[in-house]
CSV table of C-alpha atoms and ligand atoms in Angstrom, one decimal:
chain,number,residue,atom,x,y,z
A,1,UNK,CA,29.2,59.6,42.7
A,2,UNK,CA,26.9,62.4,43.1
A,3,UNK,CA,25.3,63.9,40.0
A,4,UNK,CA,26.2,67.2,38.9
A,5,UNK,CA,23.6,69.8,39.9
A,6,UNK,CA,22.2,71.2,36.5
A,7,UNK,CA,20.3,74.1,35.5
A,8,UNK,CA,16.5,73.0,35.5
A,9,UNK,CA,15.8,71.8,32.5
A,10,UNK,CA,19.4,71.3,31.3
A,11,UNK,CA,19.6,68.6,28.7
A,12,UNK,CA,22.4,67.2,29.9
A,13,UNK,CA,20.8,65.7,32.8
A,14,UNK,CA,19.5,62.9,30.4
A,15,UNK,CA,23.3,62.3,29.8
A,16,UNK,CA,23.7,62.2,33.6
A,17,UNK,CA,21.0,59.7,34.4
A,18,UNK,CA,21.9,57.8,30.8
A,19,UNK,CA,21.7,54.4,33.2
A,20,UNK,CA,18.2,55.0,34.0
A,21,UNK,CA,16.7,55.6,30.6
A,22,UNK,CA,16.3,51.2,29.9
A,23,UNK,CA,15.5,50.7,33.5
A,24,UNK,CA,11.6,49.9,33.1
A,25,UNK,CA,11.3,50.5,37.2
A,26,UNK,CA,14.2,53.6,37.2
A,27,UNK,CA,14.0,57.4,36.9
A,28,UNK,CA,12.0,57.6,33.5
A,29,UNK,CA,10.0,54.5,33.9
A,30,UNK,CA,6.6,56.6,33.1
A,31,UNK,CA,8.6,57.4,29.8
A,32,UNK,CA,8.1,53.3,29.3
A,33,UNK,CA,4.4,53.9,29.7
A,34,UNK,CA,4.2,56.8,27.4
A,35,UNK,CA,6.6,54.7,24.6
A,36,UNK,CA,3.7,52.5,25.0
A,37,UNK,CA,0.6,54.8,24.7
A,38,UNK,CA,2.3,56.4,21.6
A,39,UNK,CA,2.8,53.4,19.4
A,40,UNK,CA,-0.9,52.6,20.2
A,41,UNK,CA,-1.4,55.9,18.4
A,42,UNK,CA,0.3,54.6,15.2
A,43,UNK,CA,-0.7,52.6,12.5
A,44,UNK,CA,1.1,50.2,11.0
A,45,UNK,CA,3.1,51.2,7.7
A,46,UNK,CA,1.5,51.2,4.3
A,47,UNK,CA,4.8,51.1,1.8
A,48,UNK,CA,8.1,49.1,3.1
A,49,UNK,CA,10.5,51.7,3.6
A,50,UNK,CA,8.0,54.0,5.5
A,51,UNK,CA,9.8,56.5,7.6
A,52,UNK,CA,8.9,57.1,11.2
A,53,UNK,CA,10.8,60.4,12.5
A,54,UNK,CA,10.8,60.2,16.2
A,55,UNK,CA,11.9,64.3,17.2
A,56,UNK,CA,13.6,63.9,20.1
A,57,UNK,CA,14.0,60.1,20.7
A,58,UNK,CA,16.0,59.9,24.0
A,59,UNK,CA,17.2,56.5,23.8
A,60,UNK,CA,14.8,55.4,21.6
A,61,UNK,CA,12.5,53.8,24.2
A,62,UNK,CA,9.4,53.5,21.6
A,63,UNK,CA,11.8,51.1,19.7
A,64,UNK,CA,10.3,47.6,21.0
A,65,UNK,CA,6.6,49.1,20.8
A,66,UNK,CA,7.1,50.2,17.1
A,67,UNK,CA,8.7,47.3,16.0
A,68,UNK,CA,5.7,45.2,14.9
A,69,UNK,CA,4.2,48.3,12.7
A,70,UNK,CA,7.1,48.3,10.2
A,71,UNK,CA,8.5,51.6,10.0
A,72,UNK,CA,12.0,52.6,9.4
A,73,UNK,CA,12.7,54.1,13.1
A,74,UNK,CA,14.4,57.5,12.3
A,75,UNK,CA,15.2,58.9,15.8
A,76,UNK,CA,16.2,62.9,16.8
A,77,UNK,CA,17.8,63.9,20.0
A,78,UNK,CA,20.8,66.2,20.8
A,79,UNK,CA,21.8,63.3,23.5
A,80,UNK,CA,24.7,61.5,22.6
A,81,UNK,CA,24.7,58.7,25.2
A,82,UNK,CA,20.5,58.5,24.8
A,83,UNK,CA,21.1,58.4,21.2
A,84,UNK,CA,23.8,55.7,21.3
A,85,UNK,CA,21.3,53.3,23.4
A,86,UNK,CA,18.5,54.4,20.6
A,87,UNK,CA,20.9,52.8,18.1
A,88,UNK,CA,21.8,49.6,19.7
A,89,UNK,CA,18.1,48.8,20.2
A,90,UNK,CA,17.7,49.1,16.1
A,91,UNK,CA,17.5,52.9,15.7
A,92,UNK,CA,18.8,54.7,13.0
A,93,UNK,CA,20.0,57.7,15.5
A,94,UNK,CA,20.4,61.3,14.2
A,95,UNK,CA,22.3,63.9,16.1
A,96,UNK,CA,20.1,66.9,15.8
A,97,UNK,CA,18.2,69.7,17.0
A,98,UNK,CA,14.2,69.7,17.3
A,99,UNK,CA,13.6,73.0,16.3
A,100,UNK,CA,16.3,72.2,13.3
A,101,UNK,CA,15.7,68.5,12.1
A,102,UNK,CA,18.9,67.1,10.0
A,103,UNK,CA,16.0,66.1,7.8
A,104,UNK,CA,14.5,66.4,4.5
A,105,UNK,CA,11.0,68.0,3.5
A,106,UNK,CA,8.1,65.2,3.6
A,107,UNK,CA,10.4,62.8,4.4
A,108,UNK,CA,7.7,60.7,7.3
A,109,UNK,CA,5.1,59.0,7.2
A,110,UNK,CA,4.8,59.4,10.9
A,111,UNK,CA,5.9,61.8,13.2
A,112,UNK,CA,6.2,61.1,16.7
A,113,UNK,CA,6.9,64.1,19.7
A,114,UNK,CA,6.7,62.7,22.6
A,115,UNK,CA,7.8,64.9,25.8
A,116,UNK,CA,9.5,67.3,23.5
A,117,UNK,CA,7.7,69.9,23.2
A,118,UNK,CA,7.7,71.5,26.8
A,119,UNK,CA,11.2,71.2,26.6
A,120,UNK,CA,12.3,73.8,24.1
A,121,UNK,CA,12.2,77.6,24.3
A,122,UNK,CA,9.6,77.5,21.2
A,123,UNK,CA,7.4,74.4,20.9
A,124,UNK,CA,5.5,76.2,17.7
A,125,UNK,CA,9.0,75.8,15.7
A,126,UNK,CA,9.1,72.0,16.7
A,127,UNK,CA,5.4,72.0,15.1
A,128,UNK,CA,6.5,73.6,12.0
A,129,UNK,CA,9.6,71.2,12.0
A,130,UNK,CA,7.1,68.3,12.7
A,131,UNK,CA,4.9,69.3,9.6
A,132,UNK,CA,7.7,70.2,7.4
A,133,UNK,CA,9.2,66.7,7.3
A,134,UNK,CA,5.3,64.6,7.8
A,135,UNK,CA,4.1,63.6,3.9
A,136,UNK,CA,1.1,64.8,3.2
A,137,UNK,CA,-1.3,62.0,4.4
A,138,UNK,CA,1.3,61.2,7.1
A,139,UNK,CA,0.6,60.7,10.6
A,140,UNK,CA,1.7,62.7,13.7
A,141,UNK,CA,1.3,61.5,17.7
A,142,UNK,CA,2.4,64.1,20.3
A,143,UNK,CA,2.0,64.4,24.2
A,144,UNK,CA,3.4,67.0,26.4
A,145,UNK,CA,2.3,68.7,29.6
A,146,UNK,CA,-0.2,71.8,29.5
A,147,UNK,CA,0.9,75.4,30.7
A,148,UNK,CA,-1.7,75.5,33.8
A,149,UNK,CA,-1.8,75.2,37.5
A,150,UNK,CA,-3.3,71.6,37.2
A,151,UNK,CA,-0.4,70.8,34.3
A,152,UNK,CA,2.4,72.1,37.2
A,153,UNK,CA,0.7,70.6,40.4
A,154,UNK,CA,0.5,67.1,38.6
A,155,UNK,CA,4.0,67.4,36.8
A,156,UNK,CA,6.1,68.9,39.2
A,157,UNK,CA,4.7,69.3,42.6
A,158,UNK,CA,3.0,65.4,42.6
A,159,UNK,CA,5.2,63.4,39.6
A,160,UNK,CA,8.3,64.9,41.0
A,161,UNK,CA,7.7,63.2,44.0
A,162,UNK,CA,6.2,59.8,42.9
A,163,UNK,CA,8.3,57.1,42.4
A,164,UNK,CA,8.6,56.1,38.3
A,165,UNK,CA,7.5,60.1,38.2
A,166,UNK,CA,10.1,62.5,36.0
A,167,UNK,CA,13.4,63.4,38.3
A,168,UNK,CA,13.2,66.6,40.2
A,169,UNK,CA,14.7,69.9,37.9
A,170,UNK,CA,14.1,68.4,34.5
A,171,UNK,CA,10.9,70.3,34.0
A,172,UNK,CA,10.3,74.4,33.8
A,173,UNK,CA,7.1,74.8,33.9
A,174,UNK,CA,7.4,78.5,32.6
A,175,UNK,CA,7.9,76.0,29.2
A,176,UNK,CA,5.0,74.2,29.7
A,177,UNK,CA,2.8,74.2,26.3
A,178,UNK,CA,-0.6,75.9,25.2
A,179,UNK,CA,-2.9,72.9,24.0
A,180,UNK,CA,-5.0,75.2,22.3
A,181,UNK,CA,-2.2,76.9,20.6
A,182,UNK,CA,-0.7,74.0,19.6
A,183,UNK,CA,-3.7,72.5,17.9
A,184,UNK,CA,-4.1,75.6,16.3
A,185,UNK,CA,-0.7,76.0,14.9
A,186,UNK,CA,-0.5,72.5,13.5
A,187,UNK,CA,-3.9,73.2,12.0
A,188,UNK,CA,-2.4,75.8,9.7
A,189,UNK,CA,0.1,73.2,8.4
A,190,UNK,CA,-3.2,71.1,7.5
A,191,UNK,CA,-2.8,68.8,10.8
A,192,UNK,CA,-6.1,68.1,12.5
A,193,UNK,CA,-4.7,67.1,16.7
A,194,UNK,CA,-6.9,66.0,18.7
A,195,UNK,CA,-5.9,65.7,22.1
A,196,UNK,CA,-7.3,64.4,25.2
A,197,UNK,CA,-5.8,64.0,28.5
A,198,UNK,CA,-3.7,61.2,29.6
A,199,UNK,CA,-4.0,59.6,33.5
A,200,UNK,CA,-1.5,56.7,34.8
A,201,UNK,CA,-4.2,53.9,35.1
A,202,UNK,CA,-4.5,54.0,39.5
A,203,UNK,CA,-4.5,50.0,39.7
A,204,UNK,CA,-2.0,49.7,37.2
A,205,UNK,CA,-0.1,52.1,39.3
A,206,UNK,CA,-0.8,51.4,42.3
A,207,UNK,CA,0.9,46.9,41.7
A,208,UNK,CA,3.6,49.0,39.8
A,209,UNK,CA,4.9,50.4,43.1
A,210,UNK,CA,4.3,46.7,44.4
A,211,UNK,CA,6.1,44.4,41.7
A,212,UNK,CA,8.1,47.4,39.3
A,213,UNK,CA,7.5,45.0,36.7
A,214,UNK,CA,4.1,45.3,34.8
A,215,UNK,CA,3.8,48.3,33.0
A,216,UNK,CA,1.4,51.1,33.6
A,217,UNK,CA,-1.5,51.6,31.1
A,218,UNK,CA,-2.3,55.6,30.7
A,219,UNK,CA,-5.8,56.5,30.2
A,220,UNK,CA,-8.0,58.8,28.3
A,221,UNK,CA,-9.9,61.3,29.6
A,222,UNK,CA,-11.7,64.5,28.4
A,223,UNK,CA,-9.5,67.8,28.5
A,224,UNK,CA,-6.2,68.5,28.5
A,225,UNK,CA,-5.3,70.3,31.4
A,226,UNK,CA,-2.4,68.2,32.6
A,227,UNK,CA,0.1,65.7,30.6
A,228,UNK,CA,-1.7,65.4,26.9
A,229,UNK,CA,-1.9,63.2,24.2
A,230,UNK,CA,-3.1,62.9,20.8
A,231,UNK,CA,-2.6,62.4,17.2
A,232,UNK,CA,-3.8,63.7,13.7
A,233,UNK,CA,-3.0,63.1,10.3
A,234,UNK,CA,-1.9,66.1,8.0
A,235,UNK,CA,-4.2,66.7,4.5
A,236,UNK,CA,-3.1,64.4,2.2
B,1,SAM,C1,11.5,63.7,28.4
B,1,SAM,S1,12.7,63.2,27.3
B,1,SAM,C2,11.7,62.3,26.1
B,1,SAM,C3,12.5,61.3,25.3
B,1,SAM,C4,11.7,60.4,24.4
B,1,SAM,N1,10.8,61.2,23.5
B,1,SAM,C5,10.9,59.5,25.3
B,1,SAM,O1,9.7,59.8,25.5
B,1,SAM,O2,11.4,58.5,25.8
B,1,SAM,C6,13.2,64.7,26.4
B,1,SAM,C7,14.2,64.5,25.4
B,1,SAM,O3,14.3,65.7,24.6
B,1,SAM,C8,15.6,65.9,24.2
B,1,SAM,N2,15.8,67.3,23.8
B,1,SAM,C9,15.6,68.4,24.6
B,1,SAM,N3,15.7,69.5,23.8
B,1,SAM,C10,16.0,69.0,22.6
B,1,SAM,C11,16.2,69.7,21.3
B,1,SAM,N4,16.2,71.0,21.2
B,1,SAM,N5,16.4,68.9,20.2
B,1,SAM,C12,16.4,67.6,20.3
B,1,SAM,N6,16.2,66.9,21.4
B,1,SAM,C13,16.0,67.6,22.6
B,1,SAM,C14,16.4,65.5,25.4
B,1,SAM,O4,17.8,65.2,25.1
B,1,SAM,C15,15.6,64.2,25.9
B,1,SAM,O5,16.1,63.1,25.2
């Protein structure tokens, strides 16, 4: 059956293609890759019972890379049917808004947005969201696609049409994010971000198209004028 035609960025296309969110060589395989390239980001817990808060956890596809570290998996999302696959793969899902986390102050000892933040009207409330619920000390990994030309010619007008590349309409670029401003914003909650940009790895890539199997390594280079990552820990 065809798939209802959206408005672009309409959450409810993730509850459309909720099939292809556990399908490593489907629609949101680079998500796989990024699950991946956040949890190397983390470290492990320090206290049992530490919290991980995963702000808009789809279906929870950083479960299997976070497992080892310890945390208490806490995902977000407003997605029922993502949220209902985060929980059967060990979860504990939340039905909530980003720029309103169900969630109290300081509760985290890590804070994870991954490919939130140039999804929402205003990322800077997801920020203050993100830092109101990180513990002082905590840690905080992010990635999200810079508001430039280079950001919407390698999001939408290449990854759009690459296979394991984000399906067409689920980005607006007039949302992508300000790197600058973001680091600045999480640096008045006492967040130090670093970012640095992040590049599918082109072998990696290249036997993914081949096999669909073996997962694509994303690499770090200087900048951050297309898809960004980074992390930082807030003032303890
Ligand atoms: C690109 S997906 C990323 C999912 C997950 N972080 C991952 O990388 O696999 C974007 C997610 O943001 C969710 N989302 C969009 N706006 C949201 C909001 N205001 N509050 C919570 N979740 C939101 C969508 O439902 C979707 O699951």
């Amino acid at each position: 059956m065809p798939l209802p035609v959206r408005p672009v960025n309409d959450p409810r296309q993730y509850d459309d293609l909720a099939d292809q969110w556990w399908d490593r060589s489907g629609a949101f395989a680079m998500l796989h890759w990024l699950a991946a390239e956040r949890a190397r980001q983390l470290p492990p817990a320090t206290s049992s019972g530490a919290v991980l808060v995963d702000i808009a956890c789809g279906a929870g596809l950083l479960a299997p890379h976070v497992e080892h570290l310890g945390y208490r998996h806490v995902g977000v999302d407003l997605g029922l049917p993502g949220l209902r696959l985060a929980a059967d793969h060990g979860v504990l899902a939340v039905a909530g808004d980003a720029l309103r986390l169900p969630l109290a102050d300081g509760c985290a000892d890590a804070v994870v947005a991954g490919e939130v933040l140039e999804h929402v009207r205003d990322p800077y409330a997801v920020v203050d969201e993100a830092c109101r619920v990180l513990r002082p000390g905590g840690v905080l990994v992010l990635d999200s696609i810079s508001a430039t030309r280079w950001g919407r010619f390698t999001a939408i007008t290449v990854a759009e049409r690459l296979p394991g590349g984000p399906p067409h309409r689920l980005h607006d670029p007039e949302l992508f994010v300000s790197p600058a401003g973001l680091t600045a914003a999480f640096a008045r909650h006492g967040v130090t971000v670093r970012l640095h940009a992040l590049l599918p790895d082109p072998v990696d890539y290249l036997r993914w198209l081949r096999d669909r199997t073996r997962p694509v390594r994303l690499r770090h280079l200087p900048g951050t004028s297309g898809l960004f990552g980074g992390s930082g820990y807030r003032r303890a």
